[in-house]
Every structure is written in C-alpha cells, then in structure tokens.
PDB file of C-alpha atoms in Angstrom:
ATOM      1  CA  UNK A   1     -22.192   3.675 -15.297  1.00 34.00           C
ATOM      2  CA  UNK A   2     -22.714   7.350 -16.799  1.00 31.00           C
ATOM      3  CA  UNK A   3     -21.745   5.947 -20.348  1.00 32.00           C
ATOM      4  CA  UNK A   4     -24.282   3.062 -19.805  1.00 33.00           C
ATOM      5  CA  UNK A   5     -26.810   5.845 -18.190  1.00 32.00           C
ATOM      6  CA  UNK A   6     -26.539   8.058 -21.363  1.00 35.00           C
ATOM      7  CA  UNK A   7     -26.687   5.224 -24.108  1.00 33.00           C
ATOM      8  CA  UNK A   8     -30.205   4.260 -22.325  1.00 35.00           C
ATOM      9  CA  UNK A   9     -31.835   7.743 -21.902  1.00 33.00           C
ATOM     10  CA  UNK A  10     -30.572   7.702 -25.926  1.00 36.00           C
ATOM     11  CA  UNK A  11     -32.254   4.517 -26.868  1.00 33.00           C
ATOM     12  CA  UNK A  12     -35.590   5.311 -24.949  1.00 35.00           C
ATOM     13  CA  UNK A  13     -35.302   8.873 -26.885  1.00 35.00           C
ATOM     14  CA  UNK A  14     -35.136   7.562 -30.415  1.00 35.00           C
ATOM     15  CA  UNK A  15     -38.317   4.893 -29.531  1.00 34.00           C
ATOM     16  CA  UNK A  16     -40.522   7.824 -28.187  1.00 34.00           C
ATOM     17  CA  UNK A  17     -39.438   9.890 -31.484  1.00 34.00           C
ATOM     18  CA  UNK A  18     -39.826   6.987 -33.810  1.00 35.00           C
ATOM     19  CA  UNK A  19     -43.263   6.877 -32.158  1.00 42.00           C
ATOM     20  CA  UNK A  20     -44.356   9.992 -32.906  1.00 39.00           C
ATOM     21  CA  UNK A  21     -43.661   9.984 -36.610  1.00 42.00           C
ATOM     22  CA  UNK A  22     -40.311  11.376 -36.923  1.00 42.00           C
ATOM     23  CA  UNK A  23     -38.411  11.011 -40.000  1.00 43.00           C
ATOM     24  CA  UNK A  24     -35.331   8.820 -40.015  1.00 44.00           C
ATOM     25  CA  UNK A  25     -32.743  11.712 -40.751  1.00 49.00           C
ATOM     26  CA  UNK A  26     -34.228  13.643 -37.229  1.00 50.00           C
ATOM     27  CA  UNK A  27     -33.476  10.391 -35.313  1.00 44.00           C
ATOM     28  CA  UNK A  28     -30.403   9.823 -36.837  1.00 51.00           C
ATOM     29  CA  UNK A  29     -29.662  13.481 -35.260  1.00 56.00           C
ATOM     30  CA  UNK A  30     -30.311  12.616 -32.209  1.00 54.00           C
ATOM     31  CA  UNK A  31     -28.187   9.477 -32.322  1.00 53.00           C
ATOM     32  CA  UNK A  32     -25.885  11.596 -33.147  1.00 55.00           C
ATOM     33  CA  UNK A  33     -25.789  14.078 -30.354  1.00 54.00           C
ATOM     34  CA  UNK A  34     -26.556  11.642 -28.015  1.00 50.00           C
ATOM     35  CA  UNK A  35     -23.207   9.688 -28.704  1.00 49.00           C
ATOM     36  CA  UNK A  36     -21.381  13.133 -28.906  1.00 51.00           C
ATOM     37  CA  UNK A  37     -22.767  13.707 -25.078  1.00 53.00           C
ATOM     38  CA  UNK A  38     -21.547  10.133 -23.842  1.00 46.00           C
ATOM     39  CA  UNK A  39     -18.120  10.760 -25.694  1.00 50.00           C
ATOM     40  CA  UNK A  40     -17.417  14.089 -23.657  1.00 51.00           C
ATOM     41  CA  UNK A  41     -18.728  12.124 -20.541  1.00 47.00           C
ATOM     42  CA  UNK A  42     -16.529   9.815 -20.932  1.00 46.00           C
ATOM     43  CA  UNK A  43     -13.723  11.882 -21.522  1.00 48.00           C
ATOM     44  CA  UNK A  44     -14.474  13.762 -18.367  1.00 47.00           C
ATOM     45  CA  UNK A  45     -14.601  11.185 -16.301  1.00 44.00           C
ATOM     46  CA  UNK A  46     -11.549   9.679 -18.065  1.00 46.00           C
ATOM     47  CA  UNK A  47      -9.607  12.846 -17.288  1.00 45.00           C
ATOM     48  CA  UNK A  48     -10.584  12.706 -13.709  1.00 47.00           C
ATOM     49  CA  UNK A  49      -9.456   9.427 -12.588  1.00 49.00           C
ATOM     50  CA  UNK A  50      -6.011  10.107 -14.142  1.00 46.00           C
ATOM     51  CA  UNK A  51      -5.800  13.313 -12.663  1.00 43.00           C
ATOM     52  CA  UNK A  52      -6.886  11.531  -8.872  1.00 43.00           C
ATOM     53  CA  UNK A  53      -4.131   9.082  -9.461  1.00 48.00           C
ATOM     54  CA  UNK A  54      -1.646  11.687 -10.858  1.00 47.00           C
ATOM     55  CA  UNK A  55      -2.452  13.531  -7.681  1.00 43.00           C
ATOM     56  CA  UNK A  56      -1.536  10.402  -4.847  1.00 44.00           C
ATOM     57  CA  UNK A  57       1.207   9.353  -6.648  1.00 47.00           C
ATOM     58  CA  UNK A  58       3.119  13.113  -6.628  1.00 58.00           C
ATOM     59  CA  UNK A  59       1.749  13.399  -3.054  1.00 68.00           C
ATOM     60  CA  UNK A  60       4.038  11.021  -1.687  1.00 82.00           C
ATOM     61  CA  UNK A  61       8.053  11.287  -2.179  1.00 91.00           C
ATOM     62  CA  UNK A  62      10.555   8.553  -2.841  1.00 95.00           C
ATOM     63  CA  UNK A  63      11.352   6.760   0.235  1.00 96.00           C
ATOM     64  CA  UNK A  64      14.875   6.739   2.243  1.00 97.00           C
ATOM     65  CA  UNK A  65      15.941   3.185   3.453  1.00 98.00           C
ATOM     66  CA  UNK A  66      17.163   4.459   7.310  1.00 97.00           C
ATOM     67  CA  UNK A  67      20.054   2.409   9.660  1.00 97.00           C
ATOM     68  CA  UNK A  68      17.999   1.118  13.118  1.00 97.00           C
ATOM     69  CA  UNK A  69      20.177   3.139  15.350  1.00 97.00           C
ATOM     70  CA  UNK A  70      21.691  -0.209  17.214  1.00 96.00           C
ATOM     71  CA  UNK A  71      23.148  -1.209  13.436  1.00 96.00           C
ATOM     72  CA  UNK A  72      24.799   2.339  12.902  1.00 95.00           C
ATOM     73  CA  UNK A  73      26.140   2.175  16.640  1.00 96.00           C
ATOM     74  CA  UNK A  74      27.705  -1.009  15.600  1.00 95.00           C
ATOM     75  CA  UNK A  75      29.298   0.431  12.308  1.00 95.00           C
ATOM     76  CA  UNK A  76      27.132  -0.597  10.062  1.00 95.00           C
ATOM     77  CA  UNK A  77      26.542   0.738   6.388  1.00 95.00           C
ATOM     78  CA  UNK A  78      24.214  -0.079   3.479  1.00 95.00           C
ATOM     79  CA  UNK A  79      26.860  -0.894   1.525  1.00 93.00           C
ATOM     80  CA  UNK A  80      28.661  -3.207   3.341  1.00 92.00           C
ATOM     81  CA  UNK A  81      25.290  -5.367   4.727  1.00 94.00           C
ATOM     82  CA  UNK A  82      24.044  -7.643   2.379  1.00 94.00           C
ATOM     83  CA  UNK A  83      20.260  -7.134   4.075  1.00 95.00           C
ATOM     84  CA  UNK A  84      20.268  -3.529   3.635  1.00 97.00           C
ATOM     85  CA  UNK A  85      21.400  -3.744   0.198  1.00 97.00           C
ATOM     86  CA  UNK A  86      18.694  -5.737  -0.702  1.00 96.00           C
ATOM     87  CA  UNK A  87      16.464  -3.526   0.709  1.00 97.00           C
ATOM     88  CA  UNK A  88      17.666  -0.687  -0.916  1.00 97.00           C
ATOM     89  CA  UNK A  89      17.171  -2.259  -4.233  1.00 96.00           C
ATOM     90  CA  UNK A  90      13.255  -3.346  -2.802  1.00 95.00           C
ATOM     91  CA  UNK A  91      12.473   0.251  -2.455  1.00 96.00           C
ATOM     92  CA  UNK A  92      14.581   1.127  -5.541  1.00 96.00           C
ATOM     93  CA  UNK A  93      12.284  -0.737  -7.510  1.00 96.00           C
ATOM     94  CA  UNK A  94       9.058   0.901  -5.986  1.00 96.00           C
ATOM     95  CA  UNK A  95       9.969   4.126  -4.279  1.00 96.00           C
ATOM     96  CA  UNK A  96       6.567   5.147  -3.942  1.00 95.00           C
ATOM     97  CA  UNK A  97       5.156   2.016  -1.614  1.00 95.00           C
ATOM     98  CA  UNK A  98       3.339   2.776   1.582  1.00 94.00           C
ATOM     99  CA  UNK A  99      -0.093   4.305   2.470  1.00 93.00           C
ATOM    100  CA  UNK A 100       0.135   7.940   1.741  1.00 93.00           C
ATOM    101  CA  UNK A 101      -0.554  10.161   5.181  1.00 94.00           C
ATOM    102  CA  UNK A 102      -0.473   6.649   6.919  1.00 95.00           C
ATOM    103  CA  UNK A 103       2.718   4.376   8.930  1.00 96.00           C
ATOM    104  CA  UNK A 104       2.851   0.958   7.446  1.00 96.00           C
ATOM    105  CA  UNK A 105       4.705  -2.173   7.058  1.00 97.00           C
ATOM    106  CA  UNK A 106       5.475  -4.524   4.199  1.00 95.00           C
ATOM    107  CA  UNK A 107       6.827  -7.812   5.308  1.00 96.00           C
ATOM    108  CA  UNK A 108       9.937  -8.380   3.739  1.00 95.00           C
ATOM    109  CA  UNK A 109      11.711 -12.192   3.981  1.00 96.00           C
ATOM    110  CA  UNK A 110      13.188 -14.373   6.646  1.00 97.00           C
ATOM    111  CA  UNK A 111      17.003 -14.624   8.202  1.00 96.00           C
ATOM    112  CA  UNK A 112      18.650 -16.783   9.919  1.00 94.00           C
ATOM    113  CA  UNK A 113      20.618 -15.145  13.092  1.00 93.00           C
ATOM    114  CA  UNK A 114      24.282 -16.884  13.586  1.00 91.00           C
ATOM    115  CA  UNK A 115      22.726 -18.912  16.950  1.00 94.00           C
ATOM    116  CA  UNK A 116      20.614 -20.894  13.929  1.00 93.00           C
ATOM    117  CA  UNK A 117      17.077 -19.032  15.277  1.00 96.00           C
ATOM    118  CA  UNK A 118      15.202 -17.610  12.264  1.00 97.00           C
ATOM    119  CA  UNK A 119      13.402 -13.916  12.388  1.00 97.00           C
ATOM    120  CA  UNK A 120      11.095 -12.128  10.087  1.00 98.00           C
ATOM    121  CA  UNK A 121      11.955  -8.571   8.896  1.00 98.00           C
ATOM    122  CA  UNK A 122       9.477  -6.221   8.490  1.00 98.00           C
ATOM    123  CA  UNK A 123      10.255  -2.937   6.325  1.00 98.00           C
ATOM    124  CA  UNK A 124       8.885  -0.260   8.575  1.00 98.00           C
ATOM    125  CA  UNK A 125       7.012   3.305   6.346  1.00 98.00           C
ATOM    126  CA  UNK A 126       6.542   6.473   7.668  1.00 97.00           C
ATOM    127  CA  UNK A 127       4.337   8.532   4.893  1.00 96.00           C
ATOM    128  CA  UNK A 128       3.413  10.705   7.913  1.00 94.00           C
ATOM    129  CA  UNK A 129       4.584  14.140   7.239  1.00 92.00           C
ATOM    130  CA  UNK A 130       6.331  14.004  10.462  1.00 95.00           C
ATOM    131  CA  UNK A 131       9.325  11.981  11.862  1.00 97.00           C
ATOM    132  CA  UNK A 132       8.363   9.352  14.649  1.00 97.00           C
ATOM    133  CA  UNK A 133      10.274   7.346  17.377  1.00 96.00           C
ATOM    134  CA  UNK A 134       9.249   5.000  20.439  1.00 97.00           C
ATOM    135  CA  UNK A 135       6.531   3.099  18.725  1.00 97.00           C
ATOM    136  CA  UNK A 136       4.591   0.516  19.535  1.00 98.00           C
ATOM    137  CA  UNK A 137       1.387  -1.275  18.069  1.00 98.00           C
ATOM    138  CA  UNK A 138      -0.458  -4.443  18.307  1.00 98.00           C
ATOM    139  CA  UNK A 139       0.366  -7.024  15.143  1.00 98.00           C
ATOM    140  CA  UNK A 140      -1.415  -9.725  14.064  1.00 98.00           C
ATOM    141  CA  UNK A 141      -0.304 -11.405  10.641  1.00 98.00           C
ATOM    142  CA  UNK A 142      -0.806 -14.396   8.736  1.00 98.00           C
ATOM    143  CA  UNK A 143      -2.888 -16.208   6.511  1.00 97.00           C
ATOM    144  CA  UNK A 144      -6.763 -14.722   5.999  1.00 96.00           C
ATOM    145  CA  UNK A 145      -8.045 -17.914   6.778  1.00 96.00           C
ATOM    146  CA  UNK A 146      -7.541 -17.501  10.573  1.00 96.00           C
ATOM    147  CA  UNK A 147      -3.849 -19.058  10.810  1.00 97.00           C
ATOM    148  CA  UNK A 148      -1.476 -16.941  12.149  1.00 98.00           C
ATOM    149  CA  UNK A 149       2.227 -16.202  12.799  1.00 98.00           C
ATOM    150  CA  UNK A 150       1.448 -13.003  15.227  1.00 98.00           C
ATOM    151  CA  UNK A 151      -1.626 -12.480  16.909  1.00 98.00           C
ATOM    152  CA  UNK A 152      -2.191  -9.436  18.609  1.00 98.00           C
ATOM    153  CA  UNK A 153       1.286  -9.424  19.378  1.00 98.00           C
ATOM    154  CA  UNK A 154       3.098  -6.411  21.110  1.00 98.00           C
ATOM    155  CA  UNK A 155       5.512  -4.712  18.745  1.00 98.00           C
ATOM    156  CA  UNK A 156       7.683  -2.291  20.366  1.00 98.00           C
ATOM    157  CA  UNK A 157      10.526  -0.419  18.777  1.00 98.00           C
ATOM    158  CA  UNK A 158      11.680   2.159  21.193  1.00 97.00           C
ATOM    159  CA  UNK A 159      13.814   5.214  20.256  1.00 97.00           C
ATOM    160  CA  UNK A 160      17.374   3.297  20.887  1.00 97.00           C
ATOM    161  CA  UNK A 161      16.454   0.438  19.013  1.00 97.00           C
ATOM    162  CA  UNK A 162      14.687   2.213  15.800  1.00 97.00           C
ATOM    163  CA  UNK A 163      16.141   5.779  16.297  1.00 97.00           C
ATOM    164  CA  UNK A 164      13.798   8.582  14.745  1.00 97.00           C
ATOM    165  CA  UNK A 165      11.783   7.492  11.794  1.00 97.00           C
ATOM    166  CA  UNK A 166      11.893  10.228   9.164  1.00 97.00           C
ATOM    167  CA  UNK A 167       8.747  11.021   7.143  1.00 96.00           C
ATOM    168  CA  UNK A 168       9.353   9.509   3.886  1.00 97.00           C
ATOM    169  CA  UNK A 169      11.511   6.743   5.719  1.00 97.00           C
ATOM    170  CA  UNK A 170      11.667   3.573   5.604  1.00 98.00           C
ATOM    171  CA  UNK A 171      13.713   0.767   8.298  1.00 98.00           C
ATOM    172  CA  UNK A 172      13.827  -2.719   8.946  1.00 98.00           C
ATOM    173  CA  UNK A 173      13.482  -4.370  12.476  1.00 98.00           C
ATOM    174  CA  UNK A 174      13.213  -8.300  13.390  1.00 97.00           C
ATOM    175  CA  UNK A 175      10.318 -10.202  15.039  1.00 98.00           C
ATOM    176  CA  UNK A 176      11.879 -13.948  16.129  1.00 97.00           C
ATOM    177  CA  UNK A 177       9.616 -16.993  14.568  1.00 98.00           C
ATOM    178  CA  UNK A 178       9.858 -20.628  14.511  1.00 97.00           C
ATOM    179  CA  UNK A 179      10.408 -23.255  11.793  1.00 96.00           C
ATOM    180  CA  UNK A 180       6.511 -23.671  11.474  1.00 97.00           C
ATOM    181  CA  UNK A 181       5.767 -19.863  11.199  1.00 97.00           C
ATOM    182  CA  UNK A 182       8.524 -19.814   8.267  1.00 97.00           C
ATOM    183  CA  UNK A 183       6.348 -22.786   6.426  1.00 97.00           C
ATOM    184  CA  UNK A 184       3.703 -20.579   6.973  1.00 97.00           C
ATOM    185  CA  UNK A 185       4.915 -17.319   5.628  1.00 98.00           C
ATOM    186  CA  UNK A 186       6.309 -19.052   2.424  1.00 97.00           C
ATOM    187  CA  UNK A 187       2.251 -19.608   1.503  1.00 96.00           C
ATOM    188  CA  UNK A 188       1.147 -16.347   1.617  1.00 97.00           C
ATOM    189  CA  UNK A 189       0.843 -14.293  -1.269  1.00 96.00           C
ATOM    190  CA  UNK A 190      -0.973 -11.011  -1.852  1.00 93.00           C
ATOM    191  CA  UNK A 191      -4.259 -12.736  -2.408  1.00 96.00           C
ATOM    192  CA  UNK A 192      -4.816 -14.694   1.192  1.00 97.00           C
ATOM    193  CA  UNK A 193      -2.185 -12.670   3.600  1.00 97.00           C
ATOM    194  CA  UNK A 194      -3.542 -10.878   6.814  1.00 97.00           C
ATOM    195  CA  UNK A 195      -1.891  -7.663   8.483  1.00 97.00           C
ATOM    196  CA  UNK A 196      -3.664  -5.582  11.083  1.00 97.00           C
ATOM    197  CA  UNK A 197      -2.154  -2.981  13.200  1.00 97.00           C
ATOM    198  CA  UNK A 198      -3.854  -1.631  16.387  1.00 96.00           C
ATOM    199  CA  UNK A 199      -3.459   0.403  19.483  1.00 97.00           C
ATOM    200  CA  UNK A 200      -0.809   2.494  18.519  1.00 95.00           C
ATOM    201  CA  UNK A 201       1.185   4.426  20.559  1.00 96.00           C
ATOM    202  CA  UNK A 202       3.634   6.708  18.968  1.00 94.00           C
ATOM    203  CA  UNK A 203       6.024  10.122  19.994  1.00 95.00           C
ATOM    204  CA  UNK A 204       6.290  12.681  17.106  1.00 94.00           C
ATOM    205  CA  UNK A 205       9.546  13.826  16.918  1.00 86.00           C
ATOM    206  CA  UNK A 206      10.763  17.807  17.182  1.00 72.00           C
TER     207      UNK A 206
END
C-alpha cells in the first residue's frame, strides 16, 4: 500500500511540474528521487515484517512430546510405543507448532483400541510459560459447514490422567468416536475443519 501510495503522490508530482513548464531533465529528477523514496520504503517495511516473524518464531522453544501419567504408570516409553513414536517424529518435523502464549490442540489420527472401538487422539500444547494440570474445556470439532464430531463436548483431563503439562509440552489423550465420525474426520483438511475451545478451567502448576 505505501509503495502504491508513493508511486501516486510521484505521478501526480511530475503532471503538476510538467504543467508548469518544467524541463524534462528536472522531472526526470524527480522521478528519480521519488523511486529512491519508495525503494527505502520498501526496504523498511521489508525489514520489519522479517524482523516480526524472526521475533514469534525465537519466542517459542522446541516442544517436548510428554508420557500421560496413566501410560508411564503402566511402563510405558516413547521408544517402545509405536503411537508415541510417531508423534515424536510429528513434532520432530515442526517443533515450533502451537499458538505462542496460548494452550492448543492439533488433532492428530485415529486408533483402534484392542475391544475394536476407534478413538481420536488429540496432541495437547502448552506454549503457556507455565506448566498446567486438571484441565478441562468445552470442544466442538468438525467440518465448517456445521457437521460435527464434538459439539460442545466436555473435555476433561484431570491431573492423574494427563499429569502436569510442562510449558513447551506437548501430550496426547483419546476422545472415543464412532465409525461415522471417522468418515467424517478423513474429509477434513486445513481448508474446511472447525476447532473451538471454550470455558476453560485450568490449575497452574507450582
């Protein structure tokens, strides 16, 4: 818009000049310094938007892939669980997702539980810049068209389930769906999914 601004204000310039009489070399000039000003304008403006996304991407850290606290109970390890590898390797790949200063979520894939039922897993983010436990929130999620696989549903991941989220952390949990809510989730993409959060309650831990 300034660039655009500037080469305006320059054209309207060179027409009142040209009106007046002035020789061709004087409006050349002020071609000339006109274009100089719209070059440094540029380059200022340039220079701030990389240094505004220079700054948010060194505000956050790399994220730590956490064990909920009922999977380390039972023994388990990101090496030996083929789920938490692959997370790993998801947040390998981007260590910088998540809303900076913010919690969010990024939903992840489905699995099948041994009993044949099917649950979502949602990667759980803590870019707070404090570590959190017993949390709950209202979720609604699905397609931006008004079909949905949660709506306003109740998520609550209590200190013994989650253990303490650490800022910069990052841990999976399960919400149970149904063969129809699957078919659903494989059609979103980026461009049509839903995800809203609300009524949050939350315990900051010491």
């Amino acid at each position: 818009m300034l660039k655009k601004l500037s080469l305006i204000i320059s054209l309207i310039f060179v027409l009142l000049l040209f009106g007046c009489g002035s020789s061709t070399n004087e409006i050349e000039q002020e071609q000339q310094e006109e274009t100089m000003e719209v070059n440094d304008s540029s380059e200022e403006v340039s220079k701030e938007e990389s240094s505004t996304e220079n700054s948010v991407t060194e505000g956050k850290g790399d994220l730590t892939l956490q064990i909920l606290k009922v999977d380390e109970e039972a023994g388990v390890s990101i090496d030996d669980h083929e789920l938490y590898q692959a997370l790993q390797a998801e947040i390998a790949a981007d260590p910088k997702m998540g809303d900076e200063n913010d919690f969010s979520l990024l939903p992840y894939n489905v699995v099948q539980y041994e009993d044949g039922s099917k649950g979502l897993v949602f990667l759980a983010i803590n870019r707070l810049n404090e570590p959190i436990r017993n949390l709950t929130f209202e979720l609604t999620f699905g397609h931006q068209d008004g079909e949905y696989i949660f709506e306003d549903y109740v998520v609550d991941l209590p200190e013994d389930y989650m253990g303490v989220l650490e800022a910069d952390g990052a841990v999976p949990f399960f919400l149970d769906i149904s063969d129809e809510d699957e078919a659903l989730f494989e059609r979103l993409t980026p461009e049509n999914v839903y995800i809203e959060m609300s009524n949050f309650g939350i315990d900051f831990a010491e």
